[in-house]
Amino acid sequence: MSYEPDWNVLTQTCPSRTSLARIANKWTAMIVIVLGKGRTRFRDLRAAVEGISGKVLTETLRDLERDGLVTRHVFAEVPPRVEYELTGLGRTLHGPLAAIGQWAEAHTAEVLENRERYDQER
Amino acid sequence: MSYEPDWNVLTQTCPSRTSLARIANKWTAMIVIVLGKGRTRFRDLRAAVEGISGKVLTETLRDLERDGLVTRHVFAEVPPRVEYELTGLGRTLHGPLAAIGQWAEAHTAEVLENRERYDQER
DNA sequence: CCGAATCCGTGACGATACTG
DNA sequence: CAGTATCGTCACGGATTCGG
């Protein structure tokens, strides 16, 4: 794995920032977390990521496919069936995103307390 | 460190999802990455996170302060000086977010290739 | 001069209806 | 069932102005 130290997400024009913007968002995180469990059908993905609309799910999956993080498997059946799966590249992203999700779950109690204290003080 | 298995970012109404939404965004990631280097003045933060507007930086820092991830130090000077610093809780988030940033920098070449291939095929 | 508030446009997101 | 299309809404984000 070659690393390009020239690329810096903090630099405005660096292409790496477009990658950061794509992966550092809640829908991408949740989708990749679910896909980490294995190949998943569109319908099940939509059910697992509670609250996501079909439109947003489709769009996010398209973007992930375009970036080579997800592969799309279409079955010529009626009713149609489409399954999504992490690519090798996508699997390298699963760990970091899962860590973010786990951080959120593990520290929410503390965060909620902090919010209450902050809101009371003002 | 107690972990609450009941909390699940995939559940629509779970409070942990509000935490996820806050930390899984590009501005938060970049700000926390910079603050990981140490206490930083607002002006320098704005310069380091290239392209961010003053308004967005202020708002994001307020939210991070509210959640207890960042402390705000105001100096009664002219011109004014305000410095921001990660809290203990904020430092526990630095690693995961830095990993996301490093992933973006490390895999952008591959992502760009994938995008070109995808766009040519259609 | 630096930090923050105000104003306002744009784009993301959700809901609905429709097609293959 | 898996999208696509259209539209309405609203939060995000940029430019500008204000305050100290």
CSV table of C-alpha atoms (C1' of nucleotides) in Angstrom, one decimal:
chain,number,residue,atom,x,y,z
A,1,MET,CA,0.0,0.0,0.0
A,2,SER,CA,1.7,3.2,-1.2
A,3,TYR,CA,1.0,6.3,0.8
A,4,GLU,CA,1.1,9.8,-0.8
A,5,PRO,CA,2.3,12.3,1.8
A,6,ASP,CA,1.6,15.1,-0.7
A,7,TRP,CA,-2.1,14.6,-0.2
A,8,ASN,CA,-3.6,16.4,2.6
A,9,VAL,CA,-7.2,16.6,3.5
A,10,LEU,CA,-6.7,20.0,5.1
A,11,THR,CA,-5.7,21.5,1.8
A,12,GLN,CA,-8.7,23.0,0.0
A,13,THR,CA,-7.9,21.8,-3.5
A,14,CYS,CA,-6.6,18.4,-2.6
A,15,PRO,CA,-8.6,15.6,-4.2
A,16,SER,CA,-8.4,13.6,-1.0
A,17,ARG,CA,-10.9,16.1,0.5
A,18,THR,CA,-13.6,14.9,-1.9
A,19,SER,CA,-12.9,11.4,-0.6
A,20,LEU,CA,-13.2,12.6,3.0
A,21,ALA,CA,-16.4,14.4,2.3
A,22,ARG,CA,-17.9,11.2,0.9
A,23,ILE,CA,-16.9,8.9,3.7
A,24,ALA,CA,-17.3,11.4,6.6
A,25,ASN,CA,-21.1,11.5,6.6
A,26,LYS,CA,-23.6,9.6,8.6
A,27,TRP,CA,-25.3,7.7,5.8
A,28,THR,CA,-22.1,6.4,4.3
A,29,ALA,CA,-21.0,5.3,7.8
A,30,MET,CA,-24.2,3.4,8.5
A,31,ILE,CA,-24.4,1.8,5.1
A,32,VAL,CA,-20.8,0.6,5.2
A,33,ILE,CA,-21.3,-0.7,8.8
A,34,VAL,CA,-24.2,-2.8,7.6
A,35,LEU,CA,-22.5,-4.0,4.5
A,36,GLY,CA,-19.6,-5.1,6.7
A,37,LYS,CA,-21.8,-8.0,7.8
A,38,GLY,CA,-21.9,-9.3,4.3
A,39,ARG,CA,-23.7,-8.9,0.9
A,40,THR,CA,-27.0,-7.3,1.4
A,41,ARG,CA,-30.1,-6.8,-0.6
A,42,PHE,CA,-31.4,-3.3,-1.2
A,43,ARG,CA,-34.6,-3.9,0.7
A,44,ASP,CA,-32.8,-5.3,3.7
A,45,LEU,CA,-30.3,-2.4,3.6
A,46,ARG,CA,-33.1,0.0,3.7
A,47,ALA,CA,-34.7,-1.7,6.6
A,48,ALA,CA,-31.3,-2.0,8.5
A,49,VAL,CA,-30.5,1.7,8.1
A,50,GLU,CA,-33.6,3.0,9.8
A,51,GLY,CA,-35.0,6.2,8.5
A,52,ILE,CA,-33.1,6.4,5.2
A,53,SER,CA,-35.2,7.2,2.2
A,54,GLY,CA,-35.0,5.1,-0.9
A,55,LYS,CA,-33.7,8.0,-2.9
A,56,VAL,CA,-30.9,8.8,-0.6
A,57,LEU,CA,-30.0,5.1,-0.3
A,58,THR,CA,-29.8,4.7,-4.0
A,59,GLU,CA,-27.8,7.9,-4.5
A,60,THR,CA,-25.3,7.0,-1.7
A,61,LEU,CA,-24.8,3.5,-3.1
A,62,ARG,CA,-24.2,4.9,-6.6
A,63,ASP,CA,-21.5,7.1,-5.2
A,64,LEU,CA,-19.9,4.3,-3.3
A,65,GLU,CA,-20.0,2.1,-6.4
A,66,ARG,CA,-18.5,4.9,-8.4
A,67,ASP,CA,-15.6,5.2,-6.0
A,68,GLY,CA,-15.1,1.5,-6.1
A,69,LEU,CA,-16.1,0.8,-2.5
A,70,VAL,CA,-19.2,-1.3,-3.3
A,71,THR,CA,-20.2,-3.7,-6.0
A,72,ARG,CA,-23.7,-4.0,-7.4
A,73,HIS,CA,-25.1,-7.4,-8.3
A,74,VAL,CA,-28.3,-7.3,-10.4
A,75,PHE,CA,-30.5,-10.4,-10.8
A,76,ALA,CA,-32.8,-10.7,-13.8
A,77,GLU,CA,-35.8,-11.7,-11.8
A,78,VAL,CA,-39.3,-10.6,-11.2
A,79,PRO,CA,-39.6,-8.9,-8.7
A,80,PRO,CA,-36.1,-7.6,-9.2
A,81,ARG,CA,-33.4,-8.3,-6.8
A,82,VAL,CA,-30.2,-6.2,-6.3
A,83,GLU,CA,-27.5,-7.0,-3.8
A,84,TYR,CA,-24.7,-4.8,-2.6
A,85,GLU,CA,-21.3,-5.9,-1.3
A,86,LEU,CA,-18.2,-4.2,-0.1
A,87,THR,CA,-15.2,-4.4,-2.4
A,88,GLY,CA,-11.7,-5.0,-1.1
A,89,LEU,CA,-11.2,-1.3,-0.9
A,90,GLY,CA,-14.5,-0.9,0.8
A,91,ARG,CA,-13.5,-3.5,3.4
A,92,THR,CA,-10.5,-1.4,4.3
A,93,LEU,CA,-12.8,1.4,5.1
A,94,HIS,CA,-15.1,-0.7,7.3
A,95,GLY,CA,-12.8,-0.7,10.3
A,96,PRO,CA,-12.4,3.0,10.6
A,97,LEU,CA,-16.1,3.7,10.1
A,98,ALA,CA,-17.1,1.0,12.5
A,99,ALA,CA,-14.8,2.6,15.0
A,100,ILE,CA,-16.7,5.9,14.6
A,101,GLY,CA,-20.0,4.2,15.1
A,102,GLN,CA,-18.8,2.4,18.2
A,103,TRP,CA,-17.4,5.7,19.6
A,104,ALA,CA,-20.8,7.2,19.2
A,105,GLU,CA,-22.5,4.3,21.0
A,106,ALA,CA,-20.0,4.2,23.7
A,107,HIS,CA,-19.8,7.9,24.6
A,108,THR,CA,-23.4,9.0,24.0
A,109,ALA,CA,-24.3,9.0,27.7
A,110,GLU,CA,-21.4,11.3,28.5
A,111,VAL,CA,-22.3,13.5,25.5
A,112,LEU,CA,-25.9,13.8,26.6
A,113,GLU,CA,-24.8,14.8,30.1
A,114,ASN,CA,-22.5,17.5,28.7
A,115,ARG,CA,-25.3,18.8,26.5
A,116,GLU,CA,-27.7,19.2,29.4
A,117,ARG,CA,-25.1,20.9,31.5
A,118,TYR,CA,-24.2,23.3,28.7
A,119,ASP,CA,-27.8,24.1,28.0
A,120,GLN,CA,-28.6,24.8,31.7
A,121,GLU,CA,-25.6,27.1,32.1
A,122,ARG,CA,-27.0,29.6,29.5
B,1,MET,CA,-15.4,2.5,30.5
B,2,SER,CA,-19.0,1.2,30.5
B,3,TYR,CA,-20.5,0.3,27.2
B,4,GLU,CA,-24.2,0.4,26.5
B,5,PRO,CA,-25.1,-2.4,24.1
B,6,ASP,CA,-28.7,-1.1,24.0
B,7,TRP,CA,-27.5,1.9,22.0
B,8,ASN,CA,-27.4,1.4,18.3
B,9,VAL,CA,-26.7,4.0,15.7
B,10,LEU,CA,-28.7,2.1,13.2
B,11,THR,CA,-31.9,2.7,15.2
B,12,GLN,CA,-33.7,5.8,14.1
B,13,THR,CA,-34.6,7.1,17.5
B,14,CYS,CA,-31.5,6.2,19.3
B,15,PRO,CA,-29.7,9.2,20.8
B,16,SER,CA,-26.4,7.8,19.7
B,17,ARG,CA,-27.3,8.7,16.1
B,18,THR,CA,-27.2,12.4,16.9
B,19,SER,CA,-23.7,11.8,18.1
B,20,LEU,CA,-22.9,10.0,14.9
B,21,ALA,CA,-24.3,12.7,12.8
B,22,ARG,CA,-22.1,15.3,14.6
B,23,ILE,CA,-18.8,13.5,14.4
B,24,ALA,CA,-19.3,11.9,10.9
B,25,ASN,CA,-19.0,15.0,8.9
B,26,LYS,CA,-16.0,16.5,7.1
B,27,TRP,CA,-15.7,19.8,9.1
B,28,THR,CA,-15.8,18.0,12.5
B,29,ALA,CA,-13.2,15.6,11.3
B,30,MET,CA,-10.8,18.3,10.0
B,31,ILE,CA,-11.2,20.5,13.1
B,32,VAL,CA,-10.6,17.6,15.5
B,33,ILE,CA,-7.6,16.5,13.5
B,34,VAL,CA,-6.1,20.0,13.7
B,35,LEU,CA,-6.9,20.3,17.4
B,36,GLY,CA,-5.2,17.0,18.0
B,37,LYS,CA,-1.9,18.9,17.6
B,38,GLY,CA,-2.7,21.1,20.6
B,39,ARG,CA,-4.6,24.2,21.7
B,40,THR,CA,-5.3,26.4,18.8
B,41,ARG,CA,-6.5,30.0,18.2
B,42,PHE,CA,-9.6,30.5,16.2
B,43,ARG,CA,-7.7,32.4,13.5
B,44,ASP,CA,-5.2,29.7,13.1
B,45,LEU,CA,-7.8,27.0,13.1
B,46,ARG,CA,-9.5,28.8,10.3
B,47,ALA,CA,-6.3,29.0,8.4
B,48,ALA,CA,-5.5,25.4,9.0
B,49,VAL,CA,-8.9,24.1,7.8
B,50,GLU,CA,-8.6,25.6,4.4
B,51,GLY,CA,-11.9,26.8,2.9
B,52,ILE,CA,-14.0,26.8,6.0
B,53,SER,CA,-16.0,29.9,6.6
B,54,GLY,CA,-16.0,31.8,9.9
B,55,LYS,CA,-19.6,31.0,10.5
B,56,VAL,CA,-19.3,27.3,10.0
B,57,LEU,CA,-16.2,27.1,12.1
B,58,THR,CA,-17.9,29.0,15.0
B,59,GLU,CA,-21.0,26.8,14.8
B,60,THR,CA,-19.1,23.6,14.6
B,61,LEU,CA,-16.9,24.6,17.6
B,62,ARG,CA,-20.0,25.6,19.6
B,63,ASP,CA,-21.6,22.2,19.0
B,64,LEU,CA,-18.3,20.4,19.9
B,65,GLU,CA,-18.1,22.5,23.1
B,66,ARG,CA,-21.7,21.7,23.9
B,67,ASP,CA,-21.0,18.0,23.6
B,68,GLY,CA,-18.0,18.3,25.8
B,69,LEU,CA,-15.4,17.5,23.1
B,70,VAL,CA,-13.8,21.0,23.1
B,71,THR,CA,-13.1,23.7,25.6
B,72,ARG,CA,-13.2,27.4,24.8
B,73,HIS,CA,-10.7,29.8,26.3
B,74,VAL,CA,-11.6,33.5,25.9
B,75,PHE,CA,-9.1,36.2,26.6
B,76,ALA,CA,-10.3,39.8,27.3
B,77,GLU,CA,-7.9,41.5,24.9
B,78,VAL,CA,-8.0,43.8,21.9
B,79,PRO,CA,-8.0,42.4,19.3
B,80,PRO,CA,-9.9,39.5,20.9
B,81,ARG,CA,-8.3,36.1,21.2
B,82,VAL,CA,-10.1,32.8,21.6
B,83,GLU,CA,-8.4,29.5,21.9
B,84,TYR,CA,-9.9,26.0,21.5
B,85,GLU,CA,-8.6,22.7,22.9
B,86,LEU,CA,-9.7,19.1,22.9
B,87,THR,CA,-11.1,17.8,26.2
B,88,GLY,CA,-10.3,14.3,27.5
B,89,LEU,CA,-13.4,13.0,25.7
B,90,GLY,CA,-12.4,14.9,22.6
B,91,ARG,CA,-9.0,13.2,22.6
B,92,THR,CA,-10.7,9.8,22.6
B,93,LEU,CA,-12.3,10.8,19.3
B,94,HIS,CA,-9.1,12.1,17.7
B,95,GLY,CA,-7.7,8.6,16.9
B,96,PRO,CA,-10.8,7.4,15.0
B,97,LEU,CA,-11.2,10.6,13.1
B,98,ALA,CA,-7.6,10.8,12.2
B,99,ALA,CA,-7.9,7.3,10.9
B,100,ILE,CA,-10.7,8.5,8.5
B,101,GLY,CA,-8.5,11.3,7.3
B,102,GLN,CA,-5.6,9.0,6.7
B,103,TRP,CA,-7.8,6.6,4.9
B,104,ALA,CA,-8.9,9.4,2.6
B,105,GLU,CA,-5.3,10.4,1.9
B,106,ALA,CA,-4.0,6.9,1.4
B,107,HIS,CA,-6.7,5.7,-1.0
B,108,THR,CA,-7.5,8.7,-3.0
B,109,ALA,CA,-5.4,7.6,-6.0
B,110,GLU,CA,-7.4,4.4,-6.2
B,111,VAL,CA,-10.7,6.2,-5.7
B,112,LEU,CA,-9.9,8.6,-8.5
B,113,GLU,CA,-9.1,5.7,-10.9
B,114,ASN,CA,-12.3,4.0,-10.0
B,115,ARG,CA,-14.3,7.1,-10.7
B,116,GLU,CA,-12.7,7.6,-14.1
B,117,ARG,CA,-13.4,4.0,-15.1
B,118,TYR,CA,-17.0,4.2,-13.8
B,119,ASP,CA,-17.6,7.5,-15.7
B,120,GLN,CA,-16.1,6.1,-19.0
B,121,GLU,CA,-18.2,3.0,-18.9
B,122,ARG,CA,-21.5,4.9,-19.1
C,1,DC,C1',-8.1,43.6,13.7
C,2,DC,C1',-10.5,39.2,15.4
C,3,DG,C1',-14.5,36.6,16.5
C,4,DA,C1',-19.3,36.2,16.0
C,5,DA,C1',-24.0,37.4,14.3
C,6,DT,C1',-27.0,38.4,10.3
C,7,DC,C1',-28.8,37.7,5.9
C,8,DC,C1',-29.8,34.9,2.1
C,9,DG,C1',-29.0,31.5,-1.7
C,10,DT,C1',-28.2,26.7,-2.7
C,11,DG,C1',-28.3,21.9,-2.3
C,12,DA,C1',-29.2,17.9,0.4
C,13,DC,C1',-33.0,15.4,2.0
C,14,DG,C1',-37.7,13.4,2.4
C,15,DA,C1',-42.3,12.4,0.5
C,16,DT,C1',-45.0,10.9,-3.2
C,17,DA,C1',-46.2,9.0,-7.6
C,18,DC,C1',-44.8,6.3,-11.3
C,19,DT,C1',-42.1,2.7,-14.4
C,20,DG,C1',-40.0,-1.7,-15.6
D,1,DC,C1',-38.9,-4.9,-5.6
D,2,DA,C1',-35.7,-1.5,-7.3
D,3,DG,C1',-35.2,2.3,-9.0
D,4,DT,C1',-36.5,7.2,-11.4
D,5,DA,C1',-38.8,11.7,-11.5
D,6,DT,C1',-40.7,15.6,-9.5
D,7,DC,C1',-41.5,18.8,-6.1
D,8,DG,C1',-41.4,21.1,-1.4
D,9,DT,C1',-38.8,22.1,2.6
D,10,DC,C1',-35.2,23.2,5.4
D,11,DA,C1',-30.6,23.1,7.2
D,12,DC,C1',-26.1,24.0,5.7
D,13,DG,C1',-22.8,27.0,4.2
D,14,DG,C1',-20.9,31.5,2.1
D,15,DA,C1',-20.8,36.6,1.9
D,16,DT,C1',-21.4,40.4,4.5
D,17,DT,C1',-21.9,43.2,8.4
D,18,DC,C1',-21.5,44.1,13.3
D,19,DG,C1',-19.2,44.5,17.8
D,20,DG,C1',-15.5,45.2,20.9
